[in-house]
Coordinates of C-alpha atoms in Angstrom, one line a residue:
Chain A
M12 CA 0.0 0.0 0.0
S13 CA 1.7 3.2 -1.1
W14 CA 0.6 6.9 -1.2
R15 CA -0.6 8.3 -4.4
P16 CA -1.7 11.9 -5.2
T17 CA -5.5 12.4 -5.5
T18 CA -7.5 14.7 -7.7
L19 CA -7.5 17.2 -4.8
A20 CA -3.7 17.6 -5.3
L21 CA -4.5 18.5 -8.9
A22 CA -7.1 21.1 -7.8
F23 CA -4.5 22.6 -5.4
V24 CA -1.9 22.7 -8.2
T25 CA -4.4 24.4 -10.5
V26 CA -5.3 27.2 -8.1
I27 CA -1.6 27.7 -7.1
G28 CA -0.6 27.8 -10.8
W29 CA -3.3 30.4 -11.6
A30 CA -2.2 32.6 -8.7
L31 CA 1.5 32.4 -9.6
F32 CA 1.0 32.9 -13.3
L33 CA -1.3 35.9 -12.8
G34 CA 1.1 37.3 -10.1
V35 CA 4.0 37.3 -12.6
L36 CA 1.7 38.6 -15.4
T37 CA 0.3 41.5 -13.4
G38 CA 3.4 42.1 -11.3
R39 CA 1.3 42.0 -8.1
V40 CA 3.0 40.3 -5.1
E41 CA -0.4 39.7 -3.4
L42 CA -1.1 36.9 -5.8
V43 CA 2.2 35.2 -5.0
I44 CA 1.5 35.7 -1.3
A45 CA -2.0 34.2 -1.8
A46 CA -0.4 31.2 -3.5
A47 CA 2.0 30.6 -0.6
P48 CA -0.5 29.1 2.0
P49 CA -1.9 26.4 -0.5
A50 CA 1.6 25.7 -1.7
V51 CA 3.0 25.2 1.8
A52 CA -0.1 23.2 2.9
L53 CA 0.3 21.0 -0.3
L54 CA 4.0 20.4 0.4
A55 CA 3.3 19.7 4.0
A56 CA 0.5 17.3 3.3
L57 CA 2.1 15.3 0.5
R58 CA 3.1 11.8 1.6
R59 CA 5.5 9.5 -0.2
G60 CA 6.6 5.9 0.2
A61 CA 4.7 3.2 2.0
A62 CA 1.5 3.9 3.9
P63 CA 1.0 2.6 7.4
A64 CA 0.2 -1.1 7.5
L65 CA -3.4 -1.9 8.4
E66 CA -4.7 -5.3 9.5
I67 CA -8.2 -6.0 8.2
E68 CA -10.4 -8.8 9.4
H69 CA -13.7 -9.5 7.6
A70 CA -16.2 -12.0 8.8
P71 CA -19.8 -12.6 8.0
S72 CA -22.0 -14.0 10.8
A73 CA -23.3 -16.9 8.7
D74 CA -22.3 -18.8 5.5
R75 CA -25.8 -20.1 4.8
L76 CA -29.0 -18.0 4.8
L77 CA -32.5 -18.0 3.5
E78 CA -33.9 -15.3 1.3
D79 CA -34.7 -12.1 3.2
E80 CA -32.6 -13.1 6.1
E81 CA -29.9 -10.8 7.5
V82 CA -26.2 -11.4 7.8
T83 CA -24.0 -9.3 10.0
V84 CA -20.6 -8.5 8.5
S85 CA -17.9 -7.5 11.0
V86 CA -14.9 -5.6 9.8
T87 CA -12.1 -5.2 12.3
L88 CA -9.4 -2.6 11.6
R89 CA -6.1 -2.6 13.5
A90 CA -3.4 -0.1 12.9
A91 CA 0.2 -0.4 14.0
Q92 CA 0.7 3.4 13.3
A93 CA -1.7 6.2 13.6
A94 CA -4.0 6.8 10.6
A95 CA -5.6 10.2 10.4
L96 CA -8.5 9.1 8.1
V97 CA -9.4 5.6 7.1
E98 CA -12.3 5.1 4.6
V99 CA -13.9 1.7 4.4
L100 CA -16.3 0.6 1.7
E101 CA -18.0 -2.8 1.7
P102 CA -19.2 -3.3 -1.9
L103 CA -22.7 -4.6 -2.1
P104 CA -23.4 -7.5 -4.4
A105 CA -26.5 -7.5 -6.5
R106 CA -29.8 -8.1 -4.7
V107 CA -28.3 -7.2 -1.4
R108 CA -29.1 -4.1 0.5
V109 CA -28.0 -2.6 3.8
G110 CA -30.4 -3.6 6.6
R111 CA -28.7 -1.6 9.4
G112 CA -25.7 0.6 9.5
S113 CA -23.8 1.8 6.4
N114 CA -21.5 0.0 4.0
H115 CA -19.3 3.1 3.8
A116 CA -17.6 4.6 6.9
F117 CA -14.8 6.8 7.9
F118 CA -12.6 6.3 11.0
T119 CA -9.6 7.8 12.7
L120 CA -7.2 5.2 14.2
R121 CA -4.6 5.8 16.8
A122 CA -1.4 3.7 16.9
G123 CA -2.3 0.2 18.1
E124 CA -6.0 1.0 18.2
E125 CA -8.6 -1.6 17.0
I126 CA -11.9 -0.6 15.6
R127 CA -14.8 -3.1 15.0
W128 CA -17.4 -2.0 12.5
E129 CA -20.6 -4.0 11.9
L130 CA -23.2 -3.7 9.2
V131 CA -26.2 -5.8 8.5
L132 CA -26.9 -6.9 5.0
R133 CA -30.3 -8.2 3.8
C134 CA -30.2 -10.6 0.9
T135 CA -33.4 -10.3 -1.2
G136 CA -32.8 -13.2 -3.6
R137 CA -31.3 -16.6 -3.8
Q138 CA -27.7 -16.4 -4.9
R139 CA -24.2 -17.5 -4.0
L140 CA -23.1 -14.3 -2.4
R141 CA -19.5 -13.3 -2.7
L142 CA -18.3 -10.9 -0.1
G143 CA -15.0 -9.9 -1.4
G144 CA -13.9 -7.9 1.6
P145 CA -13.9 -4.1 2.1
F146 CA -12.0 -1.6 0.1
V147 CA -9.8 0.4 2.5
R148 CA -8.4 3.9 1.6
L149 CA -6.1 5.8 3.9
W150 CA -6.2 9.5 3.4
G151 CA -3.2 11.7 4.0
P152 CA -3.6 15.2 5.6
L153 CA -5.9 17.5 3.5
G154 CA -6.8 14.5 1.3
V155 CA -4.1 15.3 -1.3
T156 CA -2.7 11.8 -1.1
A157 CA -4.3 8.4 -0.5
A158 CA -3.3 4.8 -0.3
E159 CA -5.7 2.0 -1.2
A160 CA -6.0 -1.6 -0.4
R161 CA -8.5 -4.4 -0.4
S162 CA -9.0 -7.1 2.2
P163 CA -7.9 -10.3 0.3
A164 CA -10.2 -12.6 2.3
A165 CA -13.2 -13.4 0.1
R166 CA -16.1 -15.0 1.9
R167 CA -19.0 -16.9 0.3
V168 CA -22.5 -16.9 1.7
A169 CA -25.1 -19.2 0.1
V170 CA -28.6 -17.6 0.1
Y171 CA -31.1 -20.4 -0.3
P172 CA -34.6 -20.0 -1.6
R173 CA -37.1 -19.7 1.2
V174 CA -38.8 -23.0 1.8
T175 CA -42.5 -22.8 2.9
P176 CA -44.0 -26.0 4.4
L177 CA -46.3 -27.9 2.2
R178 CA -49.0 -30.1 3.7
Y179 CA -50.4 -31.8 0.6
P180 CA -47.8 -32.3 -2.2
P181 CA -49.2 -34.2 -5.2
R182 CA -49.5 -37.9 -4.6
P183 CA -47.6 -40.2 -7.0
V184 CA -49.5 -42.7 -9.1
T185 CA -47.0 -45.4 -8.5
T186 CA -44.9 -46.1 -5.4
Q187 CA -41.5 -47.8 -5.0
T188 CA -40.4 -50.7 -2.9
F189 CA -39.0 -49.0 0.2
V190 CA -41.1 -48.0 3.2
G191 CA -42.5 -44.6 3.1
N192 CA -45.7 -42.6 3.7
H193 CA -47.7 -43.2 0.5
V194 CA -50.4 -45.8 0.6
S195 CA -49.6 -48.4 -2.0
P196 CA -52.3 -50.3 -3.8
A197 CA -50.5 -53.5 -3.0
Q198 CA -51.5 -55.5 0.1
G199 CA -49.2 -56.2 3.0
E200 CA -48.0 -54.7 6.3
G201 CA -49.3 -51.3 6.9
I202 CA -51.8 -49.2 8.8
E203 CA -54.3 -48.3 6.1
P204 CA -57.1 -50.9 6.0
G205 CA -57.8 -52.5 2.6
D206 CA -59.9 -55.5 1.6
I207 CA -61.5 -58.2 3.8
R208 CA -60.8 -61.9 3.0
P209 CA -61.4 -65.3 4.7
F210 CA -59.0 -66.3 7.4
A211 CA -56.1 -68.5 6.2
P212 CA -53.5 -70.4 8.2
G213 CA -50.7 -68.1 9.1
D214 CA -52.8 -65.0 9.5
Q215 CA -52.3 -63.2 12.8
V216 CA -55.2 -63.0 15.2
R217 CA -54.9 -59.2 15.5
H218 CA -55.9 -58.9 11.9
V219 CA -59.2 -60.7 12.4
N220 CA -62.1 -58.5 11.5
W221 CA -64.6 -59.4 14.2
R222 CA -67.5 -57.4 12.9
A223 CA -67.2 -59.2 9.4
T224 CA -66.6 -62.5 11.1
L225 CA -69.8 -62.2 13.2
R226 CA -71.9 -61.1 10.2
L227 CA -70.6 -63.7 7.8
G228 CA -70.2 -66.6 10.3
T229 CA -66.6 -67.5 9.4
L230 CA -63.3 -65.9 10.4
H231 CA -62.3 -63.0 8.2
V232 CA -59.2 -60.9 8.3
T233 CA -58.6 -57.3 7.3
Q234 CA -55.8 -56.8 4.7
H235 CA -53.7 -53.6 4.8
H236 CA -52.2 -51.5 2.2
R237 CA -48.4 -51.2 2.2
E238 CA -46.9 -47.8 2.8
R239 CA -44.2 -47.2 0.4
N240 CA -42.1 -44.3 -0.7
A241 CA -42.0 -42.7 -4.1
E242 CA -39.5 -41.2 -6.5
V243 CA -40.1 -37.6 -7.4
V244 CA -38.2 -35.7 -10.0
L245 CA -38.5 -31.9 -10.1
I246 CA -37.8 -30.3 -13.4
L247 CA -37.0 -26.6 -13.3
D248 CA -37.4 -24.6 -16.5
T249 CA -34.5 -22.2 -16.8
L250 CA -34.8 -21.5 -20.5
S251 CA -36.3 -18.1 -19.9
E252 CA -37.4 -15.7 -17.1
V253 CA -39.2 -12.5 -16.6
G254 CA -39.6 -10.3 -13.6
P255 CA -37.5 -8.0 -11.4
P256 CA -34.2 -9.3 -10.0
G257 CA -34.9 -11.6 -7.0
R258 CA -38.6 -12.0 -8.0
T259 CA -38.3 -13.6 -11.4
V260 CA -40.4 -16.6 -12.4
V261 CA -37.2 -18.7 -12.0
D262 CA -36.9 -17.4 -8.4
V263 CA -40.5 -18.3 -7.7
A264 CA -40.2 -21.7 -9.3
A265 CA -37.0 -22.3 -7.3
R266 CA -38.8 -21.5 -4.1
A267 CA -41.6 -23.9 -5.1
A268 CA -39.1 -26.6 -6.0
G269 CA -37.4 -26.2 -2.6
A270 CA -40.7 -26.4 -0.8
L271 CA -41.7 -29.5 -2.8
A272 CA -38.3 -31.2 -2.2
A273 CA -38.5 -30.6 1.5
A274 CA -42.1 -31.9 1.7
Y275 CA -41.3 -35.1 -0.2
L276 CA -38.1 -35.8 1.6
A277 CA -39.9 -35.4 4.9
R278 CA -42.2 -38.2 3.7
K279 CA -39.1 -40.5 3.1
D280 CA -39.4 -40.1 -0.7
R281 CA -36.5 -40.0 -3.0
V282 CA -36.2 -36.6 -4.8
G283 CA -34.1 -35.6 -7.7
L284 CA -33.8 -32.4 -9.7
I285 CA -33.2 -31.5 -13.3
E286 CA -32.4 -28.0 -14.3
Y287 CA -33.7 -27.8 -17.9
G288 CA -32.2 -24.8 -19.6
G289 CA -29.1 -23.6 -21.4
Q290 CA -27.2 -25.9 -19.1
L291 CA -28.7 -29.2 -18.4
R292 CA -27.8 -30.1 -14.8
W293 CA -29.3 -32.6 -12.6
V294 CA -29.2 -34.2 -9.1
R295 CA -29.8 -37.9 -8.9
P296 CA -32.8 -38.9 -6.8
G297 CA -31.9 -39.5 -3.2
S298 CA -33.4 -39.1 0.3
G299 CA -32.5 -37.6 3.6
R300 CA -31.2 -34.2 4.8
A301 CA -28.1 -34.4 2.8
Q302 CA -30.1 -34.7 -0.4
L303 CA -32.2 -31.6 0.6
Q304 CA -28.9 -29.7 1.0
R305 CA -27.7 -31.0 -2.4
L306 CA -31.0 -29.9 -4.0
L307 CA -31.0 -26.5 -2.4
D308 CA -27.4 -26.0 -3.4
T309 CA -28.4 -26.7 -7.0
L310 CA -31.4 -24.4 -6.8
V311 CA -29.2 -21.5 -5.5
D312 CA -27.1 -21.8 -8.7
A313 CA -30.1 -22.2 -11.1
S314 CA -30.0 -19.5 -13.7
V315 CA -31.0 -18.7 -17.2
V316 CA -28.2 -19.4 -19.7
F317 CA -29.2 -18.4 -23.2
T318 CA -29.0 -21.0 -25.9
Y319 CA -30.7 -21.9 -29.2
V320 CA -30.0 -25.6 -28.6
Q321 CA -33.0 -27.8 -28.1
R322 CA -32.3 -30.2 -25.3
D323 CA -34.0 -33.5 -25.7
V324 CA -35.2 -35.4 -22.7
D325 CA -33.4 -38.4 -24.2
L326 CA -30.2 -36.8 -22.9
I327 CA -31.3 -37.4 -19.3
P328 CA -30.2 -40.9 -18.1
P329 CA -32.9 -43.2 -16.8
R330 CA -31.3 -43.3 -13.3
I331 CA -31.9 -39.5 -13.1
L332 CA -35.4 -39.7 -14.5
P333 CA -36.8 -43.2 -13.5
P334 CA -39.8 -44.3 -15.5
Q335 CA -42.0 -44.8 -12.4
A336 CA -41.2 -41.4 -10.9
L337 CA -43.6 -38.6 -10.3
V338 CA -42.3 -35.8 -12.4
L339 CA -43.1 -32.2 -11.3
A340 CA -42.3 -29.7 -13.9
L341 CA -42.1 -26.1 -12.8
S342 CA -42.2 -23.7 -15.7
P343 CA -43.6 -20.4 -16.8
L344 CA -44.3 -22.1 -20.2
L345 CA -42.7 -19.2 -22.0
D346 CA -40.4 -21.3 -24.1
A347 CA -41.8 -23.7 -26.7
R348 CA -38.9 -26.0 -26.1
F349 CA -40.0 -26.8 -22.6
V350 CA -43.6 -27.2 -23.6
R351 CA -42.4 -29.8 -26.2
A352 CA -40.2 -31.5 -23.7
A353 CA -43.1 -31.7 -21.2
S354 CA -45.5 -33.1 -23.9
D355 CA -42.8 -35.6 -24.8
L356 CA -42.5 -36.8 -21.2
A357 CA -46.2 -37.2 -20.8
A358 CA -46.4 -39.1 -24.1
R359 CA -43.8 -41.5 -22.8
G360 CA -46.0 -42.4 -19.9
F361 CA -44.3 -40.4 -17.2
D362 CA -46.6 -39.4 -14.3
L363 CA -46.2 -35.7 -15.1
V364 CA -47.6 -32.7 -13.3
V365 CA -46.8 -29.3 -14.8
I366 CA -46.9 -26.5 -12.3
A367 CA -47.3 -23.4 -14.5
V368 CA -45.8 -20.4 -12.7
S369 CA -47.6 -17.4 -14.1
P370 CA -45.1 -14.9 -15.6
V371 CA -47.7 -12.1 -15.8
G372 CA -47.4 -11.0 -12.2
P373 CA -43.5 -10.8 -12.2
A374 CA -43.6 -9.0 -15.6
R375 CA -46.1 -6.4 -14.3
A376 CA -43.9 -5.9 -11.2
A377 CA -40.9 -5.2 -13.5
M378 CA -42.9 -2.7 -15.6
G379 CA -44.3 0.6 -14.5
R380 CA -48.1 1.0 -14.0
S381 CA -49.8 2.1 -17.2
G382 CA -53.1 1.6 -18.9
V383 CA -51.5 -0.1 -21.9
G384 CA -49.5 -2.3 -19.6
D385 CA -52.6 -3.4 -17.8
L386 CA -54.4 -4.2 -21.0
A387 CA -51.4 -6.1 -22.3
A388 CA -51.2 -8.1 -19.1
R389 CA -54.9 -9.0 -19.3
L390 CA -54.5 -10.1 -22.9
W391 CA -51.4 -12.1 -21.9
A392 CA -53.3 -13.8 -19.1
L393 CA -56.1 -14.7 -21.5
E394 CA -53.6 -16.2 -23.9
R395 CA -52.0 -18.1 -21.1
R396 CA -55.3 -19.5 -20.0
A397 CA -55.9 -20.7 -23.6
Q398 CA -52.4 -22.3 -23.6
L399 CA -53.1 -24.2 -20.4
A400 CA -56.5 -25.3 -21.7
E401 CA -54.8 -26.7 -24.8
L402 CA -52.2 -28.6 -22.7
R403 CA -55.0 -30.1 -20.6
R404 CA -56.8 -31.0 -23.7
R405 CA -53.7 -32.9 -24.8
G406 CA -53.8 -34.9 -21.6
L407 CA -51.2 -33.1 -19.4
T408 CA -51.9 -32.4 -15.8
V409 CA -51.4 -28.7 -15.4
V410 CA -51.7 -26.6 -12.3
D411 CA -51.9 -22.9 -12.7
W412 CA -50.0 -21.0 -10.0
D413 CA -49.6 -17.2 -9.8
G414 CA -46.6 -17.4 -7.4
V415 CA -48.3 -15.3 -4.8
A416 CA -51.0 -17.6 -3.4
P417 CA -49.8 -20.5 -1.3
L418 CA -48.6 -23.4 -3.4
D419 CA -50.7 -25.8 -1.2
A420 CA -53.9 -24.0 -2.5
A421 CA -52.8 -24.3 -6.1
L422 CA -52.0 -28.0 -5.6
A423 CA -55.4 -28.7 -3.9
P424 CA -57.0 -30.2 -7.0
L425 CA -54.3 -32.9 -7.0
R426 CA -55.1 -34.2 -3.5
R427 CA -57.4 -36.9 -4.9
P428 CA -55.6 -40.0 -6.1
R429 CA -54.8 -39.7 -9.8
L430 CA -54.8 -42.4 -12.4
R431 CA -52.1 -42.9 -14.9
R432 CA -53.2 -41.4 -18.2
V433 CA -52.2 -42.9 -21.5
L434 CA -51.8 -40.3 -24.2
A435 CA -52.4 -40.9 -27.8
Chain B
M3 CA -25.6 20.0 5.3
T4 CA -23.3 21.9 7.7
L5 CA -20.3 21.1 5.6
R6 CA -22.1 22.3 2.4
L7 CA -23.0 25.6 4.1
A8 CA -19.4 26.0 5.4
G9 CA -18.1 25.4 1.9
L10 CA -20.6 27.9 0.5
L11 CA -19.5 30.5 3.1
L12 CA -15.8 30.0 2.2
V13 CA -16.6 30.3 -1.6
A14 CA -18.5 33.5 -0.8
V15 CA -15.4 34.8 1.1
L16 CA -13.2 34.0 -1.9
A17 CA -15.6 35.8 -4.3
L18 CA -15.9 38.8 -2.0
V19 CA -12.2 39.6 -1.9
P20 CA -11.8 40.9 -5.5
V21 CA -15.0 43.0 -5.0
T22 CA -13.6 44.6 -1.9
V23 CA -10.4 45.5 -3.8
L24 CA -12.2 47.0 -6.8
P25 CA -16.0 47.0 -7.0
T26 CA -16.3 47.6 -10.7
P27 CA -18.6 45.8 -13.1
P28 CA -16.1 43.4 -14.7
V29 CA -14.7 42.4 -11.3
T30 CA -18.2 42.1 -9.8
W31 CA -19.4 40.0 -12.7
L32 CA -16.4 37.7 -12.5
A33 CA -16.8 37.4 -8.7
G34 CA -20.5 36.7 -9.2
L35 CA -19.6 33.9 -11.7
A36 CA -17.1 32.5 -9.2
L37 CA -19.7 32.6 -6.5
V38 CA -22.3 30.9 -8.6
I39 CA -20.0 28.1 -9.9
G40 CA -18.2 27.6 -6.6
G41 CA -21.5 27.8 -4.7
V42 CA -23.1 25.2 -6.9
G43 CA -20.0 23.1 -6.4
A44 CA -20.2 23.5 -2.6
L45 CA -23.9 22.7 -2.5
T46 CA -23.7 19.7 -4.8
L47 CA -20.3 18.7 -3.3
T48 CA -18.5 18.7 -6.6
T49 CA -14.8 19.5 -6.2
P50 CA -14.0 20.4 -9.8
L51 CA -16.8 23.1 -9.7
V52 CA -15.3 24.5 -6.5
T53 CA -11.8 24.5 -8.1
T54 CA -13.3 26.4 -11.1
G55 CA -15.0 28.8 -8.8
A56 CA -11.8 29.3 -6.8
S57 CA -9.7 29.8 -10.0
L58 CA -12.3 32.4 -11.2
A59 CA -11.9 34.2 -7.8
V60 CA -8.1 34.2 -8.2
I61 CA -8.5 35.7 -11.8
G62 CA -11.0 38.3 -10.4
Y63 CA -8.5 39.2 -7.7
A64 CA -5.7 39.5 -10.2
I65 CA -7.9 41.8 -12.5
A66 CA -8.9 43.9 -9.5
L67 CA -5.3 44.3 -8.4
A68 CA -4.1 45.0 -12.0
L69 CA -6.8 47.7 -12.6
D70 CA -6.7 49.4 -9.2
R71 CA -3.0 49.1 -8.4
P72 CA -3.6 49.5 -4.6
A73 CA -0.9 49.4 -2.0
V74 CA 0.2 45.9 -1.2
D75 CA -2.0 44.3 1.5
P76 CA -0.4 41.0 2.6
V77 CA -3.1 40.3 5.2
V78 CA -5.9 40.1 2.7
A79 CA -3.6 38.0 0.4
V80 CA -2.7 35.6 3.2
A81 CA -6.4 35.3 4.3
F82 CA -7.3 34.6 0.6
G83 CA -4.7 31.9 0.4
A84 CA -5.8 30.4 3.8
T85 CA -9.4 30.3 2.5
L86 CA -8.2 28.4 -0.6
V87 CA -6.5 25.9 1.7
L88 CA -9.7 25.3 3.7
V89 CA -12.4 25.3 0.9
L90 CA -10.9 22.6 -1.4
P91 CA -10.3 19.8 1.2
L92 CA -13.6 20.6 2.9
V93 CA -15.7 20.1 -0.2
H94 CA -13.5 17.1 -1.3
F95 CA -14.1 15.4 2.1
A96 CA -17.8 16.2 2.1
E97 CA -18.0 14.7 -1.4
R98 CA -16.2 11.5 -0.3
A99 CA -18.2 11.2 2.9
R100 CA -21.6 11.7 1.3
G101 CA -24.0 8.9 2.5
A102 CA -21.2 7.4 4.6
M103 CA -21.1 6.8 8.4
V104 CA -18.8 9.6 9.7
P105 CA -18.5 9.9 13.5
P106 CA -18.4 13.5 14.7
S107 CA -14.9 12.9 16.2
V108 CA -13.6 12.2 12.7
V109 CA -15.1 15.4 11.3
A110 CA -13.6 17.4 14.2
A111 CA -10.2 15.8 13.7
Q112 CA -10.3 16.7 10.0
I113 CA -11.3 20.3 10.7
R114 CA -8.4 20.5 13.2
G115 CA -6.0 19.2 10.6
W116 CA -7.2 21.6 7.9
L117 CA -7.0 24.6 10.2
A118 CA -3.5 23.6 11.3
L119 CA -2.3 23.3 7.7
A120 CA -4.0 26.6 6.8
L121 CA -2.4 28.3 9.8
L122 CA 1.0 26.8 8.9
G123 CA 0.7 28.0 5.3
A124 CA -0.5 31.4 6.4
G125 CA 2.4 31.6 8.9
I126 CA 5.0 30.7 6.4
A127 CA 3.5 33.0 3.8
A128 CA 3.7 35.8 6.4
A129 CA 7.3 34.9 7.2
L130 CA 8.2 34.9 3.6
T131 CA 6.6 38.2 3.0
A132 CA 8.5 39.7 5.9
G133 CA 11.7 38.1 4.6
A134 CA 11.1 39.4 1.1
G135 CA 10.7 42.9 2.6
L136 CA 14.2 42.6 4.1
L137 CA 15.6 41.2 0.8
T138 CA 14.1 43.8 -1.4
P139 CA 16.8 46.5 -0.8
V140 CA 19.5 43.9 -1.5
L141 CA 17.9 42.7 -4.7
A142 CA 17.0 46.2 -5.8
S143 CA 20.6 47.2 -5.8
A144 CA 21.9 44.0 -7.3
R145 CA 23.3 44.1 -10.8
L146 CA 21.3 42.6 -13.7
P147 CA 23.8 39.8 -14.5
V148 CA 23.6 38.7 -10.8
V149 CA 19.8 38.5 -11.0
I150 CA 20.0 36.6 -14.3
A151 CA 22.5 34.2 -12.9
L152 CA 20.3 33.5 -9.8
A153 CA 17.3 33.1 -12.0
G154 CA 19.2 30.7 -14.2
L155 CA 20.4 28.7 -11.2
G156 CA 16.8 28.4 -10.0
A157 CA 15.6 27.3 -13.4
S158 CA 18.3 24.7 -13.7
L159 CA 17.5 23.4 -10.2
A160 CA 13.8 23.1 -11.1
V161 CA 14.6 21.3 -14.4
G162 CA 16.9 18.9 -12.5
A163 CA 14.3 18.2 -9.9
L164 CA 11.7 17.5 -12.7
V165 CA 14.0 15.1 -14.5
R166 CA 14.8 13.3 -11.3
A167 CA 11.1 13.0 -10.5
L168 CA 10.4 11.6 -14.0
L169 CA 13.3 9.1 -13.8
E170 CA 12.1 7.9 -10.4
R171 CA 8.7 7.0 -11.9

């Protein structure tokens, strides 16, 4: 860190130059005398060589956050020598604003003094936040010289989408072999009562249905449905997005995907994720808390990467997209490539539910209020309704969600058990 | 806001000095222009505008002195120079600190530092003025070749210092 002249030094030189030049030109000594105080002050304030060393510590209070949560960033400054004026600036990444305090501060440090400065940042959108450390500028006397440095320690803070609890996620048509919370059509050990049949050797006495036995005159037992888990694959459409930063349709869909993943994983299901966009990325279906973390990490990085390439669902390996899985596609249905991919999946017999995140609201939020804008939004909403009706007519299960109402309410029509549809 | 008003006040002092020397239309117009440009710079915290305003005040002061040819008044000149020392760092600091967290102790320390440097500059200017008064009879009676030789020595020293500074870069 070394001293460098600032623009103020140039301002001083300009004024001194004018005074001396005009003094010589007019032959008036007053102008030379007037030039003397700024010249002396400039010479006295100029600093050369190395600036005093400054120790900077920079630490965020957390490395994982949810959207709209606050993180406290502590900056500790320690000076071996006195520093007359220290300017500290914590640059704010996109979609981060100052919650409390200021990201720009000035201090005076005595020799050996330590100053701790805290500011609270509020993260308004999912992202992998990079806090590169504050810029520090030491000002010399008068501000005609300055020395700049930046704290080299870069910290990363993951801002995960806010996960809202879901009570009734869509039920899968088929279940898997492992124990879970979904009532399977198959008979076996379980809690949910199924059919009644005559007693057979080997049946347990506790399964005897005494009411049926008395009515029919012979021993009958109650059969139970097995409770099994399911495989769920979430497909997130990142081909296009609209809306203001932090509130785009992809952000809304990522929040919904996080909520669905958490709900299914809590029910012992195996959940996978496919990011269907310019980059085709996926997370293999799995279960447990580690899988939720994996999914949320992928959702944090989900973003639109522009491409003309049509990604076929054939590219996705069967272990990522198992044939018996419940596929939940979250999309604003803005890109025809995704609509084709969803239709293709449904035609292949996948148990597909399309959660159509409405882009009209985010687009209106990004635009200013105007009569023409309102009219365009209404026409767009009508067009979208027709598009969804067309998809339903083709046999796809489509849920319309505006992104504002609770997802549970939007998914309410899917609470009834669904049957596998065979598309022509 | 206090720093803005203080900057405006100092710009007004700079603009007023030429008018007090010679209150004629060209000087008044130039001083008015210096006040407007410097005042806008002080209120909007723009250092280049304040520099322009200060330069215009210097030009106005020079015109007033050249037209009026008054007796030398070193006190006004030193005060003018000291005001220049105060106004530029004040506006520059206020510009840098706009929207930032600045404890009052930091502002107080800065003002103390500026005042100290302005007083130092004013003191040295006063001392040089007094010293020049003593040297005047000596230089007045000096022969022209001696004056030219001294001027040449000063010029060669300045050029040497400039070359060294450039080489050090």
